[in-house]
Coordinates of C-alpha atoms and ligand atoms in Angstrom, one line a residue:
M248 CA -39.7 5.0 27.2
K249 CA -37.6 1.7 27.5
N250 CA -34.8 1.1 29.5
I251 CA -32.1 2.1 27.9
R252 CA -28.5 3.2 28.3
N253 CA -25.9 4.1 25.4
F254 CA -22.8 3.9 26.3
S255 CA -19.1 3.7 24.2
I256 CA -16.0 1.7 25.3
I257 CA -12.6 4.0 24.8
A258 CA -9.0 3.0 25.0
H259 CA -5.8 3.5 23.8
I260 CA -5.1 0.3 21.3
D261 CA -4.7 -3.0 22.8
H262 CA -6.4 -2.4 26.3
G263 CA -9.1 -4.5 25.2
K264 CA -11.8 -2.6 23.7
S265 CA -12.6 -5.5 20.9
T266 CA -12.6 -8.4 23.1
L267 CA -14.6 -6.8 25.9
S268 CA -17.0 -5.9 23.5
D269 CA -17.0 -9.6 22.5
R270 CA -17.7 -10.7 26.2
L271 CA -20.3 -8.7 26.5
I272 CA -22.0 -9.4 23.5
Q273 CA -21.5 -13.1 24.7
S274 CA -22.9 -12.4 27.8
S275 CA -26.1 -11.1 26.2
K276 CA -26.6 -14.7 23.7
I277 CA -28.3 -12.5 21.0
I278 CA -25.6 -15.0 18.9
S279 CA -25.2 -18.7 20.1
D280 CA -21.7 -19.6 21.2
R281 CA -21.3 -21.8 17.9
D282 CA -21.6 -18.9 15.7
F283 CA -19.4 -16.5 17.6
K284 CA -16.0 -15.9 16.1
D285 CA -13.6 -13.6 18.7
Q286 CA -13.7 -10.0 17.4
I287 CA -17.3 -9.9 16.2
L288 CA -17.0 -6.2 15.9
D289 CA -14.2 -6.0 14.1
T290 CA -15.4 -7.3 10.7
M291 CA -13.1 -6.4 7.8
D292 CA -10.5 -8.8 7.1
I293 CA -7.7 -5.5 7.5
E294 CA -9.3 -4.6 10.9
R295 CA -9.0 -8.1 12.3
E296 CA -5.3 -8.4 10.5
R297 CA -4.2 -5.5 12.3
G298 CA -6.3 -5.5 15.3
I299 CA -8.0 -1.8 14.9
T300 CA -11.1 -1.1 14.2
I301 CA -11.8 1.3 11.3
K302 CA -15.3 1.1 10.7
S303 CA -17.5 1.7 13.9
Q304 CA -20.3 -0.8 14.6
T305 CA -23.4 -0.9 17.2
V306 CA -24.8 -3.5 18.9
C307 CA -28.0 -3.8 21.2
L308 CA -27.5 -5.7 24.1
P309 CA -30.6 -7.2 26.1
Y310 CA -30.2 -7.6 29.7
T311 CA -31.7 -8.2 33.1
A312 CA -30.5 -6.4 35.7
K313 CA -30.2 -7.1 39.3
D314 CA -33.3 -4.9 40.0
G315 CA -35.5 -7.5 37.9
K316 CA -35.9 -5.4 34.8
S317 CA -35.2 -5.7 31.3
Y318 CA -33.0 -3.0 29.3
H319 CA -31.2 -2.5 25.9
L320 CA -27.7 -1.7 26.5
N321 CA -26.4 -0.2 23.2
L322 CA -23.0 -0.4 22.4
I323 CA -21.7 1.9 20.7
D324 CA -17.9 1.1 18.8
T325 CA -16.2 3.9 18.2
P326 CA -12.5 3.6 15.8
G327 CA -9.5 3.3 17.7
H328 CA -6.9 5.3 15.6
V329 CA -6.2 9.3 16.0
D330 CA -7.3 9.4 12.1
F331 CA -10.8 8.8 12.9
T332 CA -11.3 11.2 16.0
Y333 CA -13.9 13.5 14.5
E334 CA -15.8 9.4 14.1
V335 CA -15.2 8.9 17.6
S336 CA -16.6 12.5 18.8
R337 CA -19.7 11.8 16.7
A338 CA -20.1 8.1 18.6
L339 CA -19.7 9.7 21.6
A340 CA -22.3 12.5 21.4
S341 CA -24.6 9.4 20.8
C342 CA -23.9 8.3 24.5
E343 CA -24.6 9.2 27.8
G344 CA -21.5 7.2 29.2
A345 CA -18.7 5.6 28.5
L346 CA -16.4 2.7 29.8
L347 CA -12.8 3.9 29.9
L348 CA -10.5 0.8 29.7
I349 CA -7.6 0.4 31.0
D350 CA -4.6 -2.3 30.4
A351 CA -3.8 -3.6 33.9
S352 CA 0.0 -3.8 33.1
Q353 CA 0.4 -0.7 30.4
G354 CA -1.4 1.9 32.5
V355 CA -3.0 5.2 31.6
E356 CA -1.3 6.3 27.8
A357 CA -1.6 9.1 25.3
Q358 CA -5.1 8.0 23.7
T359 CA -6.3 7.1 27.0
L360 CA -6.0 10.8 28.0
A361 CA -7.0 12.3 24.6
N362 CA -10.4 9.6 24.5
L363 CA -11.3 10.9 28.5
Y364 CA -11.1 14.4 27.4
L365 CA -13.4 13.9 24.1
A366 CA -16.0 12.0 26.4
L367 CA -15.8 14.7 29.0
E368 CA -16.4 17.3 26.2
H369 CA -19.6 15.3 25.8
D370 CA -20.4 15.7 29.5
L371 CA -20.8 11.2 29.4
E372 CA -20.2 9.6 32.7
I373 CA -17.3 7.8 33.1
I374 CA -16.7 4.0 34.6
P375 CA -13.1 3.6 34.6
V376 CA -12.4 -0.2 33.9
I377 CA -9.0 -2.0 35.0
N378 CA -8.4 -4.7 32.1
K379 CA -5.9 -7.5 31.7
I380 CA -5.7 -8.5 35.7
D381 CA -5.1 -12.0 35.0
L382 CA -1.7 -10.7 33.5
P383 CA 1.5 -11.8 35.8
S384 CA 3.1 -7.9 35.6
A385 CA -1.0 -6.4 36.3
D386 CA 0.0 -3.9 38.4
I387 CA -3.6 -2.7 39.8
E388 CA -2.4 -0.2 42.7
R389 CA -0.5 1.2 40.2
V390 CA -3.3 1.9 37.7
K391 CA -5.5 3.3 40.6
G392 CA -3.0 5.6 41.5
Q393 CA -3.0 6.9 37.9
I394 CA -7.0 7.2 37.4
E395 CA -6.8 9.2 40.4
E396 CA -3.7 11.4 40.0
D397 CA -3.5 11.5 35.9
L398 CA -7.3 11.2 35.1
G399 CA -8.8 12.6 38.1
L400 CA -11.9 9.8 38.3
D401 CA -12.6 7.9 41.4
P402 CA -10.1 5.2 41.6
E403 CA -12.5 3.0 43.9
T404 CA -15.2 3.1 41.1
A405 CA -13.0 1.5 39.3
I406 CA -14.4 -2.3 38.1
L407 CA -11.5 -4.8 38.0
A408 CA -11.9 -7.4 35.1
S409 CA -10.2 -9.5 32.5
A410 CA -11.9 -9.6 29.7
K411 CA -9.9 -12.5 28.3
E412 CA -11.4 -14.7 30.8
G413 CA -14.5 -13.5 31.3
L414 CA -13.7 -11.4 34.8
G415 CA -16.1 -8.8 36.0
I416 CA -18.3 -8.7 32.9
E417 CA -21.2 -9.0 35.2
D418 CA -19.7 -5.9 37.5
I419 CA -19.6 -4.0 34.0
M420 CA -23.4 -4.1 33.5
E421 CA -24.3 -3.9 36.5
A422 CA -22.7 -0.6 36.8
I423 CA -23.6 0.7 32.9
V424 CA -27.3 -0.1 34.3
E425 CA -26.3 1.4 37.8
L426 CA -24.3 4.9 36.9
L427 CA -24.8 6.1 33.4
P428 CA -27.7 8.5 33.1
P429 CA -31.0 7.3 31.1
P430 CA -31.4 9.2 27.9
T431 CA -33.7 12.0 27.9
G432 CA -35.5 13.6 25.1
D433 CA -39.5 14.1 24.1
A434 CA -40.8 11.3 21.8
D435 CA -43.4 13.4 20.5
A436 CA -41.3 16.3 19.5
P437 CA -40.3 17.3 15.8
L438 CA -37.7 14.5 15.0
Q439 CA -33.5 14.8 15.5
A440 CA -31.3 12.1 15.1
L441 CA -27.6 12.4 14.6
I442 CA -25.9 10.1 12.0
F443 CA -22.8 9.0 13.6
D444 CA -21.6 6.1 10.9
S445 CA -23.2 4.6 7.7
H446 CA -22.1 1.2 5.3
Y447 CA -23.1 0.4 2.5
D448 CA -25.1 -3.0 1.6
A449 CA -25.3 -4.1 -1.9
F450 CA -29.0 -5.0 -1.7
R451 CA -30.5 -2.6 0.7
G452 CA -28.4 0.5 -0.1
T453 CA -27.2 2.7 2.0
I454 CA -27.6 2.0 6.0
V455 CA -27.4 4.7 8.1
H456 CA -26.5 4.6 11.7
F457 CA -28.3 7.0 14.4
R458 CA -28.8 8.1 17.5
I459 CA -32.5 9.7 17.9
K460 CA -32.2 12.7 20.1
Q461 CA -36.1 13.4 20.1
G462 CA -38.8 12.8 18.2
T463 CA -39.8 9.3 16.5
I464 CA -38.9 8.0 13.4
R465 CA -41.4 4.9 11.3
P466 CA -40.9 3.3 8.1
G467 CA -42.7 5.7 5.0
D468 CA -41.6 8.7 7.2
R469 CA -40.4 11.1 4.5
I470 CA -37.4 12.5 6.0
R471 CA -34.6 15.1 5.4
F472 CA -30.7 15.3 5.9
M473 CA -30.2 18.9 7.0
S474 CA -26.9 19.4 5.6
N475 CA -27.8 19.4 2.5
D476 CA -31.5 19.2 2.2
A477 CA -31.6 16.0 0.8
T478 CA -35.5 13.9 1.4
Y479 CA -35.5 10.1 1.0
K480 CA -38.7 7.8 2.2
V481 CA -37.8 5.5 5.2
E482 CA -38.2 1.6 4.4
E483 CA -37.3 0.0 7.1
V484 CA -35.9 1.0 11.1
G485 CA -34.3 -1.4 13.2
V486 CA -31.6 -2.1 15.6
F487 CA -28.3 -4.3 15.2
Q488 CA -28.1 -7.3 17.2
I489 CA -25.0 -8.5 14.8
V490 CA -27.7 -8.7 12.0
R491 CA -30.4 -6.2 11.7
V492 CA -33.4 -6.3 13.4
P493 CA -36.5 -4.5 11.8
Q494 CA -39.0 -2.7 14.4
K495 CA -42.2 -0.6 14.6
E496 CA -40.9 2.6 15.0
L497 CA -37.3 4.0 17.0
S498 CA -37.9 7.3 19.2
A499 CA -35.9 9.6 21.3
G500 CA -33.3 7.8 23.3
E501 CA -32.9 5.0 20.9
V502 CA -29.9 3.9 18.4
G503 CA -30.6 2.2 15.5
Y504 CA -30.2 2.1 12.0
M505 CA -32.6 3.0 8.8
I506 CA -32.9 2.2 5.5
A507 CA -34.1 4.5 3.0
G508 CA -33.3 3.6 -0.5
I509 CA -30.1 5.8 -0.3
K510 CA -27.5 4.9 -3.2
T511 CA -24.1 7.2 -2.1
V512 CA -23.0 7.3 1.2
S513 CA -22.2 10.9 0.2
D514 CA -25.7 12.0 1.5
T515 CA -25.4 10.6 4.8
R516 CA -22.8 12.5 6.7
C517 CA -21.4 11.2 9.5
G518 CA -22.4 14.0 12.4
D519 CA -25.1 15.3 10.1
T520 CA -28.7 15.6 11.6
I521 CA -32.1 13.8 10.1
T522 CA -35.5 15.2 10.6
H523 CA -38.8 14.9 9.3
H524 CA -39.4 17.2 6.1
R525 CA -42.7 18.3 6.7
Q526 CA -42.3 19.1 10.2
P527 CA -38.5 19.9 10.8
C528 CA -36.7 20.6 14.1
D529 CA -35.7 24.1 14.0
K530 CA -32.0 23.4 13.9
P531 CA -29.4 20.5 13.5
L532 CA -27.9 19.2 16.1
P533 CA -24.4 20.9 17.1
G534 CA -20.9 20.1 16.1
F535 CA -21.5 18.6 12.3
K536 CA -17.9 18.3 10.5
E537 CA -16.9 17.8 7.0
A538 CA -14.5 15.0 7.2
K539 CA -11.3 16.8 6.0
P540 CA -8.7 15.0 4.6
V541 CA -5.1 15.9 5.2
V542 CA -3.3 13.4 3.2
F543 CA -3.2 12.9 -0.1
S544 CA -1.6 10.6 -2.5
S545 CA -2.2 10.0 -6.1
I546 CA -3.3 5.9 -7.2
Y547 CA -3.0 4.7 -10.5
P548 CA -3.0 0.9 -11.6
V549 CA 0.1 -1.0 -12.7
A550 CA -1.8 -2.0 -15.7
S551 CA -2.0 0.1 -18.1
D552 CA -5.5 -0.9 -18.9
G553 CA -6.2 -1.2 -15.3
Y554 CA -7.9 2.2 -15.2
E555 CA -11.7 0.9 -15.9
D556 CA -11.2 -1.4 -12.8
L557 CA -9.9 0.9 -10.5
T558 CA -12.8 3.9 -11.1
V559 CA -15.2 1.3 -10.6
A560 CA -13.3 -0.3 -7.7
M561 CA -13.0 3.8 -6.5
E562 CA -16.5 4.1 -6.9
K563 CA -17.4 1.1 -5.1
L564 CA -15.2 1.8 -1.8
K565 CA -16.5 5.5 -1.3
L566 CA -19.8 3.6 -1.1
N567 CA -18.6 2.9 2.3
D568 CA -16.2 5.6 3.0
A569 CA -17.5 8.9 2.8
S570 CA -14.3 10.2 3.6
L571 CA -12.5 8.7 1.4
I572 CA -12.4 11.7 -1.5
Y573 CA -10.5 11.3 -5.0
E574 CA -10.5 12.9 -8.6
K575 CA -9.3 11.9 -11.6
D576 CA -5.6 12.6 -12.1
S577 CA -3.0 11.9 -14.9
S578 CA 0.7 11.3 -15.2
A579 CA 2.8 11.1 -17.9
A580 CA 5.2 8.0 -16.3
L581 CA 1.8 6.4 -14.9
G582 CA -1.3 7.3 -17.0
F583 CA -4.6 7.8 -15.5
G584 CA -5.3 7.3 -11.7
F585 CA -6.6 9.3 -9.1
R586 CA -5.4 12.3 -6.6
C587 CA -7.2 11.0 -3.4
G588 CA -7.5 12.6 -0.1
F589 CA -7.2 10.4 3.1
L590 CA -7.6 11.6 7.2
G591 CA -4.4 10.4 7.6
L592 CA -1.7 7.9 6.6
L593 CA -3.5 4.6 8.4
H594 CA -6.5 5.9 5.8
L595 CA -4.5 5.7 2.9
E596 CA -3.2 2.0 3.9
V597 CA -6.5 0.6 4.7
V598 CA -8.0 2.1 1.3
Q599 CA -4.6 0.8 -0.9
E600 CA -5.0 -2.8 1.2
R601 CA -8.8 -2.6 0.6
L602 CA -8.7 -1.7 -3.3
E603 CA -5.5 -4.3 -3.7
R604 CA -7.7 -7.3 -1.7
E605 CA -11.5 -6.8 -2.6
Y606 CA -10.8 -5.7 -6.1
D607 CA -7.9 -7.8 -6.5
L608 CA -5.8 -4.5 -8.1
S609 CA -2.2 -3.8 -8.5
L610 CA -1.3 -0.3 -7.5
I611 CA 0.8 2.0 -7.5
L612 CA 0.9 5.2 -4.5
T613 CA 2.8 8.6 -5.1
A614 CA 4.7 9.8 -2.1
P615 CA 2.2 11.1 0.4
S616 CA 1.3 15.0 0.8
V617 CA -0.4 17.4 2.8
R618 CA -1.4 20.1 1.8
Y619 CA 0.2 23.4 1.4
R620 CA -0.3 27.1 0.8
L621 CA 1.9 28.9 -1.7
V622 CA 1.8 32.7 -1.1
M623 CA 2.5 34.1 -4.8
N624 CA 4.4 37.1 -5.9
D625 CA 1.2 38.5 -7.0
G626 CA -0.4 38.2 -3.3
E627 CA -2.7 35.3 -4.8
E628 CA -2.3 31.7 -2.5
L629 CA -2.5 28.7 -4.2
V630 CA -3.3 25.4 -2.1
I631 CA -1.5 22.8 -3.2
D632 CA -1.0 18.8 -2.6
N633 CA 0.4 17.6 -5.8
P634 CA 3.8 18.0 -6.8
A635 CA 2.5 17.9 -10.3
L636 CA 1.0 21.0 -9.8
Y637 CA 3.9 22.8 -8.0
P638 CA 4.4 26.2 -10.2
D639 CA 7.6 27.9 -11.1
P640 CA 9.2 28.6 -8.0
T641 CA 10.6 32.3 -8.9
T642 CA 6.5 32.9 -9.3
I643 CA 6.3 32.2 -5.4
E644 CA 6.5 34.4 -2.4
Y645 CA 6.7 32.1 0.3
A646 CA 5.0 28.8 1.3
M647 CA 3.1 27.5 4.7
E648 CA 2.8 24.1 5.8
P649 CA 0.4 22.5 8.1
Y650 CA 1.7 21.9 11.8
I651 CA 0.2 20.1 14.5
K652 CA 0.4 19.3 18.4
A653 CA 1.5 16.2 19.3
T654 CA 1.0 14.9 22.6
I655 CA 3.4 12.0 23.7
I656 CA 3.2 10.2 26.8
V657 CA 6.3 8.2 28.0
P658 CA 8.3 6.1 30.7
D659 CA 10.9 9.2 31.2
R660 CA 13.8 7.2 30.7
Y661 CA 13.3 7.6 27.2
M662 CA 13.0 11.7 27.1
G663 CA 16.5 12.0 25.5
A664 CA 15.2 9.9 22.4
V665 CA 11.7 11.2 22.2
M666 CA 13.6 14.4 22.2
K667 CA 16.2 13.4 19.1
L668 CA 13.6 12.3 17.0
C669 CA 11.0 15.2 17.6
L670 CA 13.6 17.7 16.9
E671 CA 15.3 15.6 13.6
R672 CA 11.3 15.9 12.5
R673 CA 11.9 19.8 13.0
G674 CA 9.7 20.0 16.3
I675 CA 9.3 22.5 18.6
N676 CA 9.6 21.4 22.4
K677 CA 6.7 23.6 24.1
N678 CA 6.4 21.7 27.4
Y679 CA 6.3 18.4 29.4
Q680 CA 5.4 17.6 32.7
Y681 CA 5.5 14.7 34.9
L682 CA 2.5 12.9 34.9
T683 CA 3.6 10.7 37.8
N684 CA 7.0 10.0 39.0
D685 CA 8.2 8.5 35.9
R686 CA 6.1 9.4 33.5
L687 CA 6.2 12.0 31.3
E688 CA 3.5 14.2 28.9
M689 CA 5.8 15.8 26.5
I690 CA 4.5 18.1 24.0
F691 CA 5.5 19.3 20.8
E692 CA 4.7 21.1 17.6
L693 CA 5.6 19.2 14.5
P694 CA 4.7 19.7 10.8
L695 CA 2.1 17.2 9.7
A696 CA 4.4 16.4 7.1
E697 CA 7.1 15.2 9.4
V698 CA 4.8 12.7 11.2
I699 CA 2.5 11.2 8.0
Y700 CA 5.9 8.9 7.1
D701 CA 6.7 6.8 9.7
F702 CA 7.0 8.9 12.9
Y703 CA 4.9 6.6 14.7
D704 CA 6.8 3.7 13.6
K705 CA 9.5 5.2 15.2
L706 CA 8.2 6.7 18.0
K707 CA 7.1 2.8 19.2
S708 CA 10.7 1.8 18.0
I709 CA 12.7 4.1 20.0
T710 CA 10.8 3.8 23.1
Q711 CA 10.2 0.1 23.0
G712 CA 6.6 0.3 22.4
Y713 CA 6.1 2.6 25.5
G714 CA 5.7 5.8 24.0
S715 CA 2.2 6.2 22.5
F716 CA 1.0 9.6 20.2
D717 CA -1.8 11.5 19.2
Y718 CA -2.1 15.0 17.5
D719 CA -4.3 17.9 16.9
L720 CA -4.3 20.1 13.8
I721 CA -2.8 23.5 15.2
E722 CA -2.2 26.3 12.0
Y723 CA 0.3 26.9 8.9
R724 CA 3.7 28.2 9.2
R725 CA 6.1 29.3 7.0
T726 CA 8.2 27.1 5.5
D727 CA 11.0 26.4 3.1
L728 CA 9.5 24.4 0.1
V729 CA 11.3 22.9 -2.7
K730 CA 10.2 20.0 -5.3
L731 CA 12.3 17.2 -5.1
D732 CA 12.2 15.4 -8.8
F733 CA 14.3 12.1 -9.4
L734 CA 15.2 11.6 -13.4
I735 CA 16.0 7.7 -14.5
N736 CA 18.1 8.0 -17.2
G737 CA 17.8 12.0 -18.0
E738 CA 13.9 11.9 -18.0
R739 CA 12.0 12.9 -14.9
V740 CA 9.5 10.6 -13.7
D741 CA 6.6 12.7 -12.3
A742 CA 4.9 10.0 -10.2
L743 CA 8.3 10.0 -8.1
S744 CA 8.3 13.9 -7.3
M745 CA 7.9 14.8 -3.9
L746 CA 7.6 18.5 -1.8
I747 CA 10.0 18.6 1.1
H748 CA 11.7 20.8 3.3
R749 CA 14.6 22.2 2.0
D750 CA 17.2 20.9 4.3
N751 CA 15.9 17.4 4.2
A752 CA 16.0 17.4 0.5
V753 CA 19.6 16.2 0.1
A754 CA 19.6 13.2 2.5
R755 CA 15.8 12.1 1.2
A756 CA 17.0 12.1 -2.3
R757 CA 20.2 10.0 -1.6
V758 CA 18.6 7.5 0.1
A759 CA 15.4 7.1 -2.5
C760 CA 18.6 6.9 -5.0
S761 CA 20.1 4.1 -3.3
K762 CA 16.6 2.4 -2.4
L763 CA 16.0 2.8 -6.2
K764 CA 18.8 1.2 -7.1
D765 CA 18.5 -1.9 -4.9
E766 CA 14.6 -1.5 -6.3
I767 CA 15.5 -1.4 -10.3
P768 CA 16.3 -4.8 -11.7
R769 CA 19.4 -4.9 -13.5
Q770 CA 19.0 -4.5 -17.2
M771 CA 21.1 -4.8 -21.2
F772 CA 21.8 -1.3 -20.6
K773 CA 23.4 1.0 -17.6
I774 CA 20.8 3.1 -16.0
A775 CA 21.4 6.4 -14.2
I776 CA 18.9 7.1 -11.4
Q777 CA 19.5 11.2 -10.3
G778 CA 17.9 13.1 -7.5
A779 CA 17.6 16.9 -8.7
I780 CA 15.7 20.0 -7.5
G781 CA 15.0 22.1 -10.5
G782 CA 18.2 21.7 -12.7
N783 CA 20.4 20.7 -9.7
I784 CA 21.2 17.0 -9.6
I785 CA 21.9 16.6 -5.6
S786 CA 22.0 12.9 -5.4
R787 CA 22.5 10.1 -8.1
S788 CA 23.3 6.2 -8.3
T789 CA 23.5 3.7 -11.1
V790 CA 22.2 0.6 -11.9
S791 CA 24.9 -1.7 -14.0
A792 CA 23.9 -3.1 -16.9
F793 CA 23.1 -7.1 -17.1
R794 CA 20.3 -9.3 -16.9
K795 CA 19.7 -10.8 -14.0
D796 CA 19.5 -14.7 -14.5
V797 CA 17.7 -15.9 -11.3
T798 CA 18.1 -19.7 -11.9
A799 CA 22.1 -19.4 -12.4
K800 CA 22.4 -20.0 -8.7
C801 CA 20.9 -23.2 -8.9
Y802 CA 22.8 -25.2 -11.2
G803 CA 20.4 -27.3 -13.0
G804 CA 19.9 -29.3 -9.6
D805 CA 16.5 -28.5 -7.9
I806 CA 13.7 -28.0 -10.4
T807 CA 10.9 -27.0 -8.1
R808 CA 13.2 -24.5 -6.3
K809 CA 14.0 -23.2 -9.5
R810 CA 10.9 -23.1 -11.3
K811 CA 9.7 -21.5 -7.9
L812 CA 12.2 -18.9 -8.7
L813 CA 11.2 -18.3 -12.2
E814 CA 7.5 -18.0 -11.0
K815 CA 8.3 -15.2 -7.9
Q816 CA 10.0 -13.2 -11.4
K817 CA 7.0 -13.7 -13.7
K818 CA 5.0 -12.3 -10.5
G819 CA 7.7 -9.7 -10.3
K820 CA 7.3 -8.7 -13.9
K821 CA 3.3 -8.0 -13.5
R822 CA 3.9 -5.3 -10.8
M823 CA 6.1 -3.8 -13.2
K824 CA 5.5 -0.2 -15.2
M825 CA 7.5 0.9 -18.1
V826 CA 8.9 4.4 -18.4
G827 CA 11.0 5.2 -21.0
Q828 CA 12.6 2.0 -21.7
V829 CA 13.2 1.4 -17.6
M830 CA 11.4 -1.1 -16.3
L831 CA 10.2 0.2 -12.8
P832 CA 8.8 -2.0 -10.2
Q833 CA 5.7 -1.0 -8.2
S834 CA 8.6 -1.4 -5.1
A835 CA 10.5 1.5 -6.5
F836 CA 7.6 3.6 -6.1
L837 CA 7.5 2.5 -2.3
A838 CA 10.9 2.4 -2.1
V839 CA 11.3 6.4 -2.6
L840 CA 8.9 7.0 0.7
K841 CA 11.0 5.3 3.3
T842 CA 13.6 8.3 4.9
D843 CA 16.4 5.5 6.0
Ligands
GDP273 P1 -8.1 -3.1 20.9 O1 -7.0 -2.3 20.1 O2 -8.1 -2.1 22.5 O3 -9.7 -3.6 20.8 O4 -7.7 -5.0 21.9 P2 -8.1 -6.0 21.8 O5 -9.2 -6.3 22.4 O6 -7.6 -6.3 20.5 O7 -7.3 -7.0 23.0 C1 -5.3 -6.6 22.3 C2 -4.8 -7.8 23.0 O8 -5.0 -7.9 24.4 C3 -5.3 -9.1 22.4 O9 -4.3 -9.8 21.8 C4 -6.4 -9.6 23.4 O10 -5.9 -11.0 23.1 C5 -5.9 -9.2 24.4 N1 -6.5 -9.2 25.9 C6 -7.6 -8.2 25.7 N2 -8.1 -8.5 27.1 C7 -7.4 -9.4 27.6 C8 -7.4 -9.4 29.3 O11 -8.3 -9.7 30.4 N3 -6.1 -10.3 29.2 C9 -5.0 -10.5 28.6 N4 -4.2 -11.7 29.3 N5 -5.0 -10.1 27.0 C10 -6.1 -9.3 26.8
MG274 MG1 -9.9 -3.4 18.7

């Protein structure tokens, strides 16, 4: 067997995972310095801009160690956001060890802990790395204390590094070779390979990323996906060294890709097991789960003839994102569109951005919703995530909504502010404990519906960036649910409706009415905006009549400025949607999503 080490880098967001990955790649010389672009693994534009990893990538790094032997160090990248925990867990299941990266000035944070727990669940060997030691605010002793107390790891094993300045890179490579166990597994046993990712290539079809636990895979083999029994003939296997490098075979312990003329990623599910069709293994690798969407929203094209384009774009996007689910939806106000399920709000934003950017579409999204369970008078249970399908309230016995367990880590001076935020969001404080003498871990149970809006942003702002957050779904609990509708000149706009807790309805309706008033341009007639629960109007606002002449202020003077304004107005128009006689801009649909 070759000398292999399979590892991941786990870290809280911004602690330097992408930067360190770049350094490791650079030092392995698989790519010339001339071709080197920073953050090479974060390939999607959105990932680069937002500085987060959404799709995981793998890279095989050749390394000659101090013992004189050649190694293949397989770096398996993991998505860096709470929405993608399952993908992280599959990637970790493909490794023997992990570098646990900690920012020397920030110390241990919520996702450092959450990721460490995940890694320990998979029995990974952990190498702590203290990064950003070049920063003047680096406090290595404090972080070592946290490594010992909060993480229960030996602080003396921690490697000091600066990914930015290239310090400690050699030490990290050596530690991977010395401290991480080599993979085990019989290359002659029946094939058992774990899929931890897949992506779509326009020329070659689906490229499946996997780790072989046992057996060997070669081009020409007929393989089977164990979750759905789909079979394919393998065309090519290989490893990623930024580009795909084909190999004659891959066997137990190796990480690589397979191309097999697969047309959709829906056959290749993260967490599934690949085996041989004729000599299958007895049972799949453990832990397979279907990606479960938790946030739902409808997507409509702004242009009334945009449905065809949107359909094509959704199909293409789906090829690359197996966790995106959708079905046809229609709205009286917005025409045809799709009801979609997402792993979380970030996933929703990424899908929206990709559709708009990569497919040049202009979209309207409806208020994100969680999935409610309604117990009806006749005892039947109805599951809904779409306000449009909300039944007559008198037929509902009671409603239930999903709750999460949230773990929040903050310096203790923010305890009061965090408590207030969580209580406002109907949270229940279950526990808190000091991790060190000034850092608190606070545990809350919160309705998922209360965190999908802007909870994380709020938490960041009230804690000046120091608060960190992680969550798990726990259970459904009884709730007092109402459907909040909005009427524009007396006409209900179905795409603005939302399902909401009764206690929040009046405040949300007020905010939304005033935002709508700001967003809807004046027209020749007065426009009445109302928020309503059933027949009860609970808030209202009015856009007075007038036509806004955007050039009036320019007094003929500066012609270029005038032209710019007119162009801006024209652009705004493109994003307008006629509802009855009223022009609703795209921003109006976004405005109702804001909570203050
Ligand atoms: P990720 O979210 O864990 O992938 O973090 P990134 O690699 O994107 O890094 C987050 C920020 O920290 C970026 O602005 C990096 O330039 C910066 N950074 C990463 N490593 C270092 C380091 O060793 N020293 C300093 N000073 N900054 C670093
Ligand atoms: Mg990153």
